[in-house]
PDB file of N, CA and C in Angstrom:
ATOM      1  N   MET A   4     141.690 129.129  78.882  1.00 47.00           N
ATOM      2  CA  MET A   4     140.813 129.564  77.824  1.00 47.00           C
ATOM      3  C   MET A   4     141.018 131.043  77.528  1.00 47.00           C
ATOM      4  N   PHE A   5     141.055 131.890  78.536  1.00 50.00           N
ATOM      5  CA  PHE A   5     141.284 133.320  78.348  1.00 50.00           C
ATOM      6  C   PHE A   5     142.629 133.694  78.967  1.00 50.00           C
ATOM      7  N   LYS A   6     143.701 133.176  78.443  1.00 54.00           N
ATOM      8  CA  LYS A   6     145.030 133.464  78.991  1.00 54.00           C
ATOM      9  C   LYS A   6     145.334 134.938  78.848  1.00 54.00           C
ATOM     10  N   GLY A   7     145.952 135.477  79.880  1.00 53.00           N
ATOM     11  CA  GLY A   7     146.348 136.867  79.846  1.00 53.00           C
ATOM     12  C   GLY A   7     145.251 137.828  80.257  1.00 53.00           C
ATOM     13  N   LEU A   8     144.085 137.317  80.602  1.00 51.00           N
ATOM     14  CA  LEU A   8     142.993 138.200  80.992  1.00 51.00           C
ATOM     15  C   LEU A   8     142.772 138.216  82.507  1.00 51.00           C
ATOM     16  N   GLY A   9     143.683 137.642  83.254  1.00 55.00           N
ATOM     17  CA  GLY A   9     143.593 137.669  84.713  1.00 55.00           C
ATOM     18  C   GLY A   9     142.348 136.987  85.224  1.00 55.00           C
ATOM     19  N   ASP A  10     141.570 137.703  86.019  1.00 57.00           N
ATOM     20  CA  ASP A  10     140.377 137.144  86.650  1.00 57.00           C
ATOM     21  C   ASP A  10     139.227 136.921  85.679  1.00 57.00           C
ATOM     22  N   MET A  11     139.340 137.385  84.474  1.00 56.00           N
ATOM     23  CA  MET A  11     138.263 137.203  83.493  1.00 56.00           C
ATOM     24  C   MET A  11     138.020 135.725  83.204  1.00 56.00           C
ATOM     25  N   GLY A  12     139.084 134.912  83.275  1.00 63.00           N
ATOM     26  CA  GLY A  12     138.917 133.475  83.065  1.00 63.00           C
ATOM     27  C   GLY A  12     138.015 132.883  84.136  1.00 63.00           C
ATOM     28  N   ASP A  13     138.186 133.321  85.391  1.00 78.00           N
ATOM     29  CA  ASP A  13     137.331 132.863  86.479  1.00 78.00           C
ATOM     30  C   ASP A  13     135.892 133.319  86.274  1.00 78.00           C
ATOM     31  N   LEU A  14     135.728 134.526  85.780  1.00 75.00           N
ATOM     32  CA  LEU A  14     134.392 135.049  85.510  1.00 75.00           C
ATOM     33  C   LEU A  14     133.707 134.209  84.439  1.00 75.00           C
ATOM     34  N   SER A  15     134.478 133.822  83.436  1.00 79.00           N
ATOM     35  CA  SER A  15     133.941 132.980  82.369  1.00 79.00           C
ATOM     36  C   SER A  15     133.474 131.643  82.938  1.00 79.00           C
ATOM     37  N   LYS A  16     134.259 131.070  83.834  1.00 79.00           N
ATOM     38  CA  LYS A  16     133.880 129.791  84.458  1.00 79.00           C
ATOM     39  C   LYS A  16     132.622 129.960  85.303  1.00 79.00           C
ATOM     40  N   MET A  17     132.541 131.073  86.016  1.00 77.00           N
ATOM     41  CA  MET A  17     131.356 131.330  86.839  1.00 77.00           C
ATOM     42  C   MET A  17     130.112 131.480  85.971  1.00 77.00           C
ATOM     43  N   MET A  18     130.237 132.172  84.863  1.00 81.00           N
ATOM     44  CA  MET A  18     129.097 132.367  83.961  1.00 81.00           C
ATOM     45  C   MET A  18     128.657 131.027  83.363  1.00 81.00           C
ATOM     46  N   GLU A  19     129.615 130.198  83.012  1.00 82.00           N
ATOM     47  CA  GLU A  19     129.298 128.882  82.458  1.00 82.00           C
ATOM     48  C   GLU A  19     128.592 128.028  83.506  1.00 82.00           C
ATOM     49  N   ALA A  20     129.085 128.081  84.754  1.00 78.00           N
ATOM     50  CA  ALA A  20     128.459 127.315  85.836  1.00 78.00           C
ATOM     51  C   ALA A  20     127.041 127.815  86.089  1.00 78.00           C
ATOM     52  N   ALA A  21     126.841 129.122  86.043  1.00 78.00           N
ATOM     53  CA  ALA A  21     125.507 129.685  86.252  1.00 78.00           C
ATOM     54  C   ALA A  21     124.555 129.246  85.144  1.00 78.00           C
ATOM     55  N   GLN A  22     125.048 129.197  83.935  1.00 84.00           N
ATOM     56  CA  GLN A  22     124.212 128.768  82.809  1.00 84.00           C
ATOM     57  C   GLN A  22     123.844 127.292  82.951  1.00 84.00           C
ATOM     58  N   GLN A  23     124.807 126.478  83.387  1.00 82.00           N
ATOM     59  CA  GLN A  23     124.531 125.055  83.610  1.00 82.00           C
ATOM     60  C   GLN A  23     123.484 124.890  84.706  1.00 82.00           C
ATOM     61  N   MET A  24     123.618 125.694  85.776  1.00 80.00           N
ATOM     62  CA  MET A  24     122.663 125.607  86.870  1.00 80.00           C
ATOM     63  C   MET A  24     121.280 126.010  86.387  1.00 80.00           C
ATOM     64  N   GLN A  25     121.185 127.031  85.571  1.00 83.00           N
ATOM     65  CA  GLN A  25     119.897 127.478  85.045  1.00 83.00           C
ATOM     66  C   GLN A  25     119.262 126.377  84.202  1.00 83.00           C
ATOM     67  N   THR A  26     120.065 125.709  83.390  1.00 85.00           N
ATOM     68  CA  THR A  26     119.565 124.606  82.569  1.00 85.00           C
ATOM     69  C   THR A  26     119.057 123.469  83.443  1.00 85.00           C
ATOM     70  N   LYS A  27     119.837 123.115  84.468  1.00 82.00           N
ATOM     71  CA  LYS A  27     119.430 122.022  85.357  1.00 82.00           C
ATOM     72  C   LYS A  27     118.176 122.377  86.135  1.00 82.00           C
ATOM     73  N   MET A  28     118.051 123.645  86.531  1.00 81.00           N
ATOM     74  CA  MET A  28     116.848 124.078  87.246  1.00 81.00           C
ATOM     75  C   MET A  28     115.619 123.951  86.348  1.00 81.00           C
ATOM     76  N   ALA A  29     115.749 124.339  85.100  1.00 84.00           N
ATOM     77  CA  ALA A  29     114.629 124.230  84.161  1.00 84.00           C
ATOM     78  C   ALA A  29     114.245 122.769  83.956  1.00 84.00           C
ATOM     79  N   GLU A  30     115.245 121.902  83.839  1.00 83.00           N
ATOM     80  CA  GLU A  30     114.977 120.474  83.682  1.00 83.00           C
ATOM     81  C   GLU A  30     114.277 119.924  84.923  1.00 83.00           C
ATOM     82  N   MET A  31     114.714 120.376  86.108  1.00 81.00           N
ATOM     83  CA  MET A  31     114.095 119.907  87.336  1.00 81.00           C
ATOM     84  C   MET A  31     112.646 120.372  87.417  1.00 81.00           C
ATOM     85  N   GLN A  32     112.378 121.607  87.031  1.00 81.00           N
ATOM     86  CA  GLN A  32     111.005 122.120  87.044  1.00 81.00           C
ATOM     87  C   GLN A  32     110.104 121.274  86.142  1.00 81.00           C
ATOM     88  N   GLU A  33     110.609 120.925  84.973  1.00 84.00           N
ATOM     89  CA  GLU A  33     109.840 120.070  84.060  1.00 84.00           C
ATOM     90  C   GLU A  33     109.619 118.698  84.689  1.00 84.00           C
ATOM     91  N   GLY A  34     110.640 118.184  85.346  1.00 81.00           N
ATOM     92  CA  GLY A  34     110.527 116.884  86.004  1.00 81.00           C
ATOM     93  C   GLY A  34     109.508 116.905  87.131  1.00 81.00           C
ATOM     94  N   LEU A  35     109.468 117.997  87.897  1.00 81.00           N
ATOM     95  CA  LEU A  35     108.502 118.105  88.991  1.00 81.00           C
ATOM     96  C   LEU A  35     107.074 118.123  88.466  1.00 81.00           C
ATOM     97  N   ALA A  36     106.881 118.654  87.285  1.00 82.00           N
ATOM     98  CA  ALA A  36     105.539 118.676  86.698  1.00 82.00           C
ATOM     99  C   ALA A  36     105.093 117.271  86.289  1.00 82.00           C
ATOM    100  N   ARG A  37     106.064 116.370  86.079  1.00 87.00           N
ATOM    101  CA  ARG A  37     105.731 114.996  85.690  1.00 87.00           C
ATOM    102  C   ARG A  37     105.627 114.054  86.886  1.00 87.00           C
ATOM    103  N   LEU A  38     106.328 114.346  87.981  1.00 86.00           N
ATOM    104  CA  LEU A  38     106.282 113.503  89.176  1.00 86.00           C
ATOM    105  C   LEU A  38     104.945 113.684  89.875  1.00 86.00           C
ATOM    106  N   THR A  39     104.366 112.600  90.359  1.00 89.00           N
ATOM    107  CA  THR A  39     103.115 112.713  91.089  1.00 89.00           C
ATOM    108  C   THR A  39     103.252 112.094  92.472  1.00 89.00           C
ATOM    109  N   VAL A  40     102.448 112.607  93.379  1.00 90.00           N
ATOM    110  CA  VAL A  40     102.348 112.086  94.740  1.00 90.00           C
ATOM    111  C   VAL A  40     100.865 111.926  95.042  1.00 90.00           C
ATOM    112  N   THR A  41     100.552 111.022  95.981  1.00 93.00           N
ATOM    113  CA  THR A  41      99.165 110.805  96.364  1.00 93.00           C
ATOM    114  C   THR A  41      99.027 110.976  97.862  1.00 93.00           C
ATOM    115  N   GLY A  42      98.116 111.848  98.259  1.00 93.00           N
ATOM    116  CA  GLY A  42      97.802 112.041  99.672  1.00 93.00           C
ATOM    117  C   GLY A  42      96.533 111.281  99.996  1.00 93.00           C
ATOM    118  N   GLU A  43      96.436 110.828 101.231  1.00 94.00           N
ATOM    119  CA  GLU A  43      95.276 110.040 101.638  1.00 94.00           C
ATOM    120  C   GLU A  43      94.684 110.569 102.929  1.00 94.00           C
ATOM    121  N   ALA A  44      93.406 110.257 103.123  1.00 94.00           N
ATOM    122  CA  ALA A  44      92.717 110.571 104.367  1.00 94.00           C
ATOM    123  C   ALA A  44      91.682 109.488 104.613  1.00 94.00           C
ATOM    124  N   GLY A  45      91.326 109.328 105.875  1.00 93.00           N
ATOM    125  CA  GLY A  45      90.302 108.335 106.224  1.00 93.00           C
ATOM    126  C   GLY A  45      90.735 106.923 105.913  1.00 93.00           C
ATOM    127  N   GLY A  46      92.009 106.624 106.115  1.00 94.00           N
ATOM    128  CA  GLY A  46      92.501 105.273 105.850  1.00 94.00           C
ATOM    129  C   GLY A  46      92.419 104.898 104.389  1.00 94.00           C
ATOM    130  N   GLY A  47      92.554 105.876 103.505  1.00 94.00           N
ATOM    131  CA  GLY A  47      92.529 105.611 102.077  1.00 94.00           C
ATOM    132  C   GLY A  47      91.158 105.766 101.437  1.00 94.00           C
ATOM    133  N   LEU A  48      90.169 106.193 102.213  1.00 93.00           N
ATOM    134  CA  LEU A  48      88.835 106.388 101.639  1.00 93.00           C
ATOM    135  C   LEU A  48      88.808 107.554 100.663  1.00 93.00           C
ATOM    136  N   VAL A  49      89.676 108.532 100.899  1.00 94.00           N
ATOM    137  CA  VAL A  49      89.796 109.670  99.997  1.00 94.00           C
ATOM    138  C   VAL A  49      91.263 109.800  99.626  1.00 94.00           C
ATOM    139  N   LYS A  50      91.536 109.885  98.316  1.00 94.00           N
ATOM    140  CA  LYS A  50      92.903 110.027  97.824  1.00 94.00           C
ATOM    141  C   LYS A  50      92.958 111.203  96.864  1.00 94.00           C
ATOM    142  N   ALA A  51      93.988 112.024  97.048  1.00 93.00           N
ATOM    143  CA  ALA A  51      94.208 113.173  96.169  1.00 93.00           C
ATOM    144  C   ALA A  51      95.581 113.011  95.537  1.00 93.00           C
ATOM    145  N   THR A  52      95.650 113.154  94.227  1.00 93.00           N
ATOM    146  CA  THR A  52      96.917 113.041  93.504  1.00 93.00           C
ATOM    147  C   THR A  52      97.290 114.419  92.980  1.00 93.00           C
ATOM    148  N   ALA A  53      98.564 114.752  93.132  1.00 90.00           N
ATOM    149  CA  ALA A  53      99.058 116.048  92.686  1.00 90.00           C
ATOM    150  C   ALA A  53     100.440 115.873  92.073  1.00 90.00           C
ATOM    151  N   THR A  54     100.833 116.837  91.249  1.00 88.00           N
ATOM    152  CA  THR A  54     102.209 116.838  90.747  1.00 88.00           C
ATOM    153  C   THR A  54     103.114 117.298  91.882  1.00 88.00           C
ATOM    154  N   ALA A  55     104.402 117.074  91.726  1.00 85.00           N
ATOM    155  CA  ALA A  55     105.349 117.521  92.741  1.00 85.00           C
ATOM    156  C   ALA A  55     105.423 119.048  92.792  1.00 85.00           C
ATOM    157  N   LYS A  56     104.821 119.712  91.825  1.00 83.00           N
ATOM    158  CA  LYS A  56     104.729 121.180  91.852  1.00 83.00           C
ATOM    159  C   LYS A  56     103.491 121.625  92.629  1.00 83.00           C
ATOM    160  N   GLY A  57     102.662 120.668  93.064  1.00 83.00           N
ATOM    161  CA  GLY A  57     101.497 120.979  93.877  1.00 83.00           C
ATOM    162  C   GLY A  57     100.185 121.115  93.127  1.00 83.00           C
ATOM    163  N   GLU A  58     100.167 120.835  91.834  1.00 87.00           N
ATOM    164  CA  GLU A  58      98.932 120.936  91.050  1.00 87.00           C
ATOM    165  C   GLU A  58      98.094 119.674  91.249  1.00 87.00           C
ATOM    166  N   LEU A  59      96.888 119.829  91.759  1.00 90.00           N
ATOM    167  CA  LEU A  59      95.988 118.711  91.978  1.00 90.00           C
ATOM    168  C   LEU A  59      95.557 118.144  90.631  1.00 90.00           C
ATOM    169  N   THR A  60      95.741 116.829  90.445  1.00 91.00           N
ATOM    170  CA  THR A  60      95.414 116.218  89.154  1.00 91.00           C
ATOM    171  C   THR A  60      94.296 115.188  89.231  1.00 91.00           C
ATOM    172  N   ALA A  61      94.038 114.650  90.420  1.00 92.00           N
ATOM    173  CA  ALA A  61      92.986 113.645  90.534  1.00 92.00           C
ATOM    174  C   ALA A  61      92.478 113.587  91.969  1.00 92.00           C
ATOM    175  N   LEU A  62      91.235 113.177  92.106  1.00 92.00           N
ATOM    176  CA  LEU A  62      90.611 113.000  93.407  1.00 92.00           C
ATOM    177  C   LEU A  62      89.806 111.708  93.336  1.00 92.00           C
ATOM    178  N   GLU A  63      90.074 110.802  94.256  1.00 93.00           N
ATOM    179  CA  GLU A  63      89.387 109.508  94.279  1.00 93.00           C
ATOM    180  C   GLU A  63      88.671 109.373  95.622  1.00 93.00           C
ATOM    181  N   ILE A  64      87.356 109.107  95.556  1.00 93.00           N
ATOM    182  CA  ILE A  64      86.557 109.001  96.776  1.00 93.00           C
ATOM    183  C   ILE A  64      85.846 107.648  96.780  1.00 93.00           C
ATOM    184  N   ASP A  65      86.054 106.910  97.846  1.00 93.00           N
ATOM    185  CA  ASP A  65      85.384 105.612  97.993  1.00 93.00           C
ATOM    186  C   ASP A  65      83.881 105.874  98.130  1.00 93.00           C
ATOM    187  N   PRO A  66      83.044 105.213  97.311  1.00 91.00           N
ATOM    188  CA  PRO A  66      81.600 105.480  97.338  1.00 91.00           C
ATOM    189  C   PRO A  66      80.933 105.166  98.680  1.00 91.00           C
ATOM    190  N   SER A  67      81.572 104.363  99.501  1.00 91.00           N
ATOM    191  CA  SER A  67      80.955 103.997 100.778  1.00 91.00           C
ATOM    192  C   SER A  67      80.798 105.178 101.729  1.00 91.00           C
ATOM    193  N   ILE A  68      81.486 106.277 101.479  1.00 89.00           N
ATOM    194  CA  ILE A  68      81.376 107.417 102.393  1.00 89.00           C
ATOM    195  C   ILE A  68      80.302 108.413 101.964  1.00 89.00           C
ATOM    196  N   PHE A  69      79.595 108.132 100.874  1.00 87.00           N
ATOM    197  CA  PHE A  69      78.546 109.041 100.416  1.00 87.00           C
ATOM    198  C   PHE A  69      77.230 108.776 101.146  1.00 87.00           C
ATOM    199  N   VAL A  70      77.176 109.284 102.332  1.00 89.00           N
ATOM    200  CA  VAL A  70      75.961 109.201 103.143  1.00 89.00           C
ATOM    201  C   VAL A  70      75.603 110.645 103.485  1.00 89.00           C
ATOM    202  N   ALA A  71      74.381 111.050 103.197  1.00 86.00           N
ATOM    203  CA  ALA A  71      73.975 112.446 103.369  1.00 86.00           C
ATOM    204  C   ALA A  71      74.294 112.978 104.767  1.00 86.00           C
ATOM    205  N   SER A  72      74.098 112.160 105.769  1.00 90.00           N
ATOM    206  CA  SER A  72      74.331 112.618 107.141  1.00 90.00           C
ATOM    207  C   SER A  72      75.821 112.787 107.455  1.00 90.00           C
ATOM    208  N   GLU A  73      76.680 112.265 106.599  1.00 88.00           N
ATOM    209  CA  GLU A  73      78.138 112.339 106.809  1.00 88.00           C
ATOM    210  C   GLU A  73      78.806 113.371 105.896  1.00 88.00           C
ATOM    211  N   LYS A  74      78.029 114.296 105.364  1.00 89.00           N
ATOM    212  CA  LYS A  74      78.549 115.285 104.424  1.00 89.00           C
ATOM    213  C   LYS A  74      79.764 116.028 104.972  1.00 89.00           C
ATOM    214  N   GLU A  75      79.706 116.502 106.188  1.00 91.00           N
ATOM    215  CA  GLU A  75      80.819 117.255 106.773  1.00 91.00           C
ATOM    216  C   GLU A  75      82.063 116.384 106.927  1.00 91.00           C
ATOM    217  N   VAL A  76      81.875 115.128 107.275  1.00 90.00           N
ATOM    218  CA  VAL A  76      83.007 114.206 107.413  1.00 90.00           C
ATOM    219  C   VAL A  76      83.682 114.022 106.056  1.00 90.00           C
ATOM    220  N   VAL A  77      82.887 113.845 105.013  1.00 90.00           N
ATOM    221  CA  VAL A  77      83.425 113.678 103.665  1.00 90.00           C
ATOM    222  C   VAL A  77      84.198 114.932 103.249  1.00 90.00           C
ATOM    223  N   GLU A  78      83.644 116.095 103.505  1.00 90.00           N
ATOM    224  CA  GLU A  78      84.334 117.341 103.165  1.00 90.00           C
ATOM    225  C   GLU A  78      85.663 117.448 103.899  1.00 90.00           C
ATOM    226  N   ASP A  79      85.660 117.083 105.180  1.00 93.00           N
ATOM    227  CA  ASP A  79      86.902 117.115 105.961  1.00 93.00           C
ATOM    228  C   ASP A  79      87.928 116.130 105.405  1.00 93.00           C
ATOM    229  N   LEU A  80      87.481 114.959 105.010  1.00 93.00           N
ATOM    230  CA  LEU A  80      88.393 113.958 104.450  1.00 93.00           C
ATOM    231  C   LEU A  80      88.983 114.430 103.122  1.00 93.00           C
ATOM    232  N   ILE A  81      88.161 115.065 102.311  1.00 93.00           N
ATOM    233  CA  ILE A  81      88.652 115.585 101.029  1.00 93.00           C
ATOM    234  C   ILE A  81      89.726 116.648 101.269  1.00 93.00           C
ATOM    235  N   LEU A  82      89.451 117.583 102.159  1.00 93.00           N
ATOM    236  CA  LEU A  82      90.443 118.615 102.471  1.00 93.00           C
ATOM    237  C   LEU A  82      91.719 118.004 103.040  1.00 93.00           C
ATOM    238  N   ALA A  83      91.582 117.015 103.915  1.00 94.00           N
ATOM    239  CA  ALA A  83      92.753 116.371 104.514  1.00 94.00           C
ATOM    240  C   ALA A  83      93.588 115.660 103.459  1.00 94.00           C
ATOM    241  N   ALA A  84      92.938 115.000 102.508  1.00 94.00           N
ATOM    242  CA  ALA A  84      93.667 114.305 101.445  1.00 94.00           C
ATOM    243  C   ALA A  84      94.401 115.299 100.553  1.00 94.00           C
ATOM    244  N   ILE A  85      93.752 116.410 100.238  1.00 94.00           N
ATOM    245  CA  ILE A  85      94.394 117.434  99.407  1.00 94.00           C
ATOM    246  C   ILE A  85      95.594 118.031 100.131  1.00 94.00           C
ATOM    247  N   LYS A  86      95.442 118.342 101.401  1.00 93.00           N
ATOM    248  CA  LYS A  86      96.555 118.892 102.184  1.00 93.00           C
ATOM    249  C   LYS A  86      97.698 117.898 102.278  1.00 93.00           C
ATOM    250  N   ASP A  87      97.368 116.611 102.424  1.00 94.00           N
ATOM    251  CA  ASP A  87      98.402 115.579 102.479  1.00 94.00           C
ATOM    252  C   ASP A  87      99.148 115.506 101.148  1.00 94.00           C
ATOM    253  N   ALA A  88      98.419 115.576 100.046  1.00 93.00           N
ATOM    254  CA  ALA A  88      99.058 115.552  98.723  1.00 93.00           C
ATOM    255  C   ALA A  88      99.950 116.775  98.536  1.00 93.00           C
ATOM    256  N   GLN A  89      99.478 117.936  98.974  1.00 92.00           N
ATOM    257  CA  GLN A  89     100.285 119.149  98.848  1.00 92.00           C
ATOM    258  C   GLN A  89     101.559 119.056  99.694  1.00 92.00           C
ATOM    259  N   ARG A  90     101.448 118.503 100.901  1.00 92.00           N
ATOM    260  CA  ARG A  90     102.621 118.336 101.756  1.00 92.00           C
ATOM    261  C   ARG A  90     103.619 117.395 101.103  1.00 92.00           C
ATOM    262  N   ARG A  91     103.102 116.293 100.552  1.00 92.00           N
ATOM    263  CA  ARG A  91     103.983 115.330  99.882  1.00 92.00           C
ATOM    264  C   ARG A  91     104.635 115.958  98.643  1.00 92.00           C
ATOM    265  N   ALA A  92     103.894 116.795  97.945  1.00 91.00           N
ATOM    266  CA  ALA A  92     104.446 117.491  96.768  1.00 91.00           C
ATOM    267  C   ALA A  92     105.585 118.409  97.192  1.00 91.00           C
ATOM    268  N   THR A  93     105.384 119.145  98.266  1.00 91.00           N
ATOM    269  CA  THR A  93     106.430 120.034  98.774  1.00 91.00           C
ATOM    270  C   THR A  93     107.656 119.234  99.192  1.00 91.00           C
ATOM    271  N   ASP A  94     107.430 118.132  99.898  1.00 92.00           N
ATOM    272  CA  ASP A  94     108.546 117.275 100.321  1.00 92.00           C
ATOM    273  C   ASP A  94     109.317 116.740  99.118  1.00 92.00           C
ATOM    274  N   LYS A  95     108.596 116.319  98.091  1.00 90.00           N
ATOM    275  CA  LYS A  95     109.233 115.773  96.887  1.00 90.00           C
ATOM    276  C   LYS A  95     110.038 116.857  96.178  1.00 90.00           C
ATOM    277  N   ALA A  96     109.467 118.045  96.072  1.00 87.00           N
ATOM    278  CA  ALA A  96     110.171 119.157  95.414  1.00 87.00           C
ATOM    279  C   ALA A  96     111.436 119.520  96.185  1.00 87.00           C
ATOM    280  N   GLN A  97     111.353 119.540  97.514  1.00 87.00           N
ATOM    281  CA  GLN A  97     112.528 119.851  98.327  1.00 87.00           C
ATOM    282  C   GLN A  97     113.598 118.778  98.182  1.00 87.00           C
ATOM    283  N   ALA A  98     113.173 117.520  98.106  1.00 87.00           N
ATOM    284  CA  ALA A  98     114.131 116.431  97.926  1.00 87.00           C
ATOM    285  C   ALA A  98     114.829 116.547  96.571  1.00 87.00           C
ATOM    286  N   GLU A  99     114.072 116.907  95.532  1.00 85.00           N
ATOM    287  CA  GLU A  99     114.666 117.072  94.207  1.00 85.00           C
ATOM    288  C   GLU A  99     115.630 118.255  94.189  1.00 85.00           C
ATOM    289  N   MET A 100     115.275 119.321  94.880  1.00 84.00           N
ATOM    290  CA  MET A 100     116.153 120.495  94.956  1.00 84.00           C
ATOM    291  C   MET A 100     117.441 120.134  95.702  1.00 84.00           C
ATOM    292  N   ALA A 101     117.321 119.379  96.780  1.00 84.00           N
ATOM    293  CA  ALA A 101     118.503 118.964  97.540  1.00 84.00           C
ATOM    294  C   ALA A 101     119.406 118.091  96.676  1.00 84.00           C
ATOM    295  N   ARG A 102     118.788 117.208  95.888  1.00 84.00           N
ATOM    296  CA  ARG A 102     119.561 116.346  95.000  1.00 84.00           C
ATOM    297  C   ARG A 102     120.322 117.191  93.976  1.00 84.00           C
ATOM    298  N   LEU A 103     119.638 118.179  93.417  1.00 80.00           N
ATOM    299  CA  LEU A 103     120.256 119.032  92.411  1.00 80.00           C
ATOM    300  C   LEU A 103     121.423 119.826  93.000  1.00 80.00           C
ATOM    301  N   THR A 104     121.218 120.406  94.172  1.00 81.00           N
ATOM    302  CA  THR A 104     122.299 121.189  94.779  1.00 81.00           C
ATOM    303  C   THR A 104     123.474 120.293  95.136  1.00 81.00           C
ATOM    304  N   ARG A 105     123.200 119.072  95.589  1.00 82.00           N
ATOM    305  CA  ARG A 105     124.263 118.109  95.900  1.00 82.00           C
ATOM    306  C   ARG A 105     125.048 117.760  94.644  1.00 82.00           C
ATOM    307  N   GLU A 106     124.341 117.499  93.542  1.00 80.00           N
ATOM    308  CA  GLU A 106     125.000 117.158  92.279  1.00 80.00           C
ATOM    309  C   GLU A 106     125.870 118.303  91.767  1.00 80.00           C
ATOM    310  N   MET A 107     125.470 119.527  92.081  1.00 76.00           N
ATOM    311  CA  MET A 107     126.216 120.685  91.598  1.00 76.00           C
ATOM    312  C   MET A 107     127.320 121.101  92.567  1.00 76.00           C
ATOM    313  N   GLY A 108     127.438 120.383  93.687  1.00 77.00           N
ATOM    314  CA  GLY A 108     128.476 120.689  94.657  1.00 77.00           C
ATOM    315  C   GLY A 108     128.189 121.920  95.487  1.00 77.00           C
ATOM    316  N   LEU A 109     126.923 122.306  95.575  1.00 73.00           N
ATOM    317  CA  LEU A 109     126.524 123.467  96.364  1.00 73.00           C
ATOM    318  C   LEU A 109     126.181 123.029  97.782  1.00 73.00           C
ATOM    319  N   PRO A 110     126.252 123.937  98.756  1.00 74.00           N
ATOM    320  CA  PRO A 110     125.875 123.597 100.138  1.00 74.00           C
ATOM    321  C   PRO A 110     124.434 123.111 100.201  1.00 74.00           C
ATOM    322  N   ALA A 111     124.168 122.094 101.004  1.00 67.00           N
ATOM    323  CA  ALA A 111     122.837 121.495 101.094  1.00 67.00           C
ATOM    324  C   ALA A 111     121.772 122.490 101.551  1.00 67.00           C
ATOM    325  N   ASP A 112     122.150 123.453 102.376  1.00 69.00           N
ATOM    326  CA  ASP A 112     121.172 124.397 102.892  1.00 69.00           C
ATOM    327  C   ASP A 112     121.022 125.654 102.043  1.00 69.00           C
ATOM    328  N   MET A 113     121.676 125.669 100.875  1.00 65.00           N
ATOM    329  CA  MET A 113     121.580 126.832  99.999  1.00 65.00           C
ATOM    330  C   MET A 113     120.186 126.912  99.387  1.00 65.00           C
ATOM    331  N   LYS A 114     119.578 128.065  99.499  1.00 65.00           N
ATOM    332  CA  LYS A 114     118.235 128.275  98.954  1.00 65.00           C
ATOM    333  C   LYS A 114     118.337 128.830  97.549  1.00 65.00           C
ATOM    334  N   LEU A 115     117.861 128.058  96.586  1.00 58.00           N
ATOM    335  CA  LEU A 115     117.854 128.510  95.203  1.00 58.00           C
ATOM    336  C   LEU A 115     116.468 129.030  94.860  1.00 58.00           C
ATOM    337  N   PRO A 116     116.358 129.920  93.901  1.00 58.00           N
ATOM    338  CA  PRO A 116     115.030 130.437  93.524  1.00 58.00           C
ATOM    339  C   PRO A 116     114.187 129.328  92.925  1.00 58.00           C
ATOM    340  N   PHE A 117     113.029 129.093  93.571  1.00 48.00           N
ATOM    341  CA  PHE A 117     112.184 127.975  93.138  1.00 48.00           C
ATOM    342  C   PHE A 117     110.856 128.041  93.808  1.00 48.00           C
TER     343      PHE A 117
END
């Protein structure tokens, strides 16, 4: 493409690859906002749904746990479900990042800004 420019041709290829990576990263970020995960606590009595980016989008609580004397247990279950959803979101995001780096031929342990 840039004959006679020596290493400039390689620089051009590197810039093109960087631009492709930036585009793919943006697409992945959009995809993570659409992917959802659900965390659970108390054997499914409390469920928290979040995007793969970690944004909590829904909370489902089985009405059978609404007993005034069990308030602290319910609060603990809600927190546990949210933490589980956040962990699953992080795992999903890491899996998507690993997939992207693999597709781009980058080392699996390479940390990209994200």
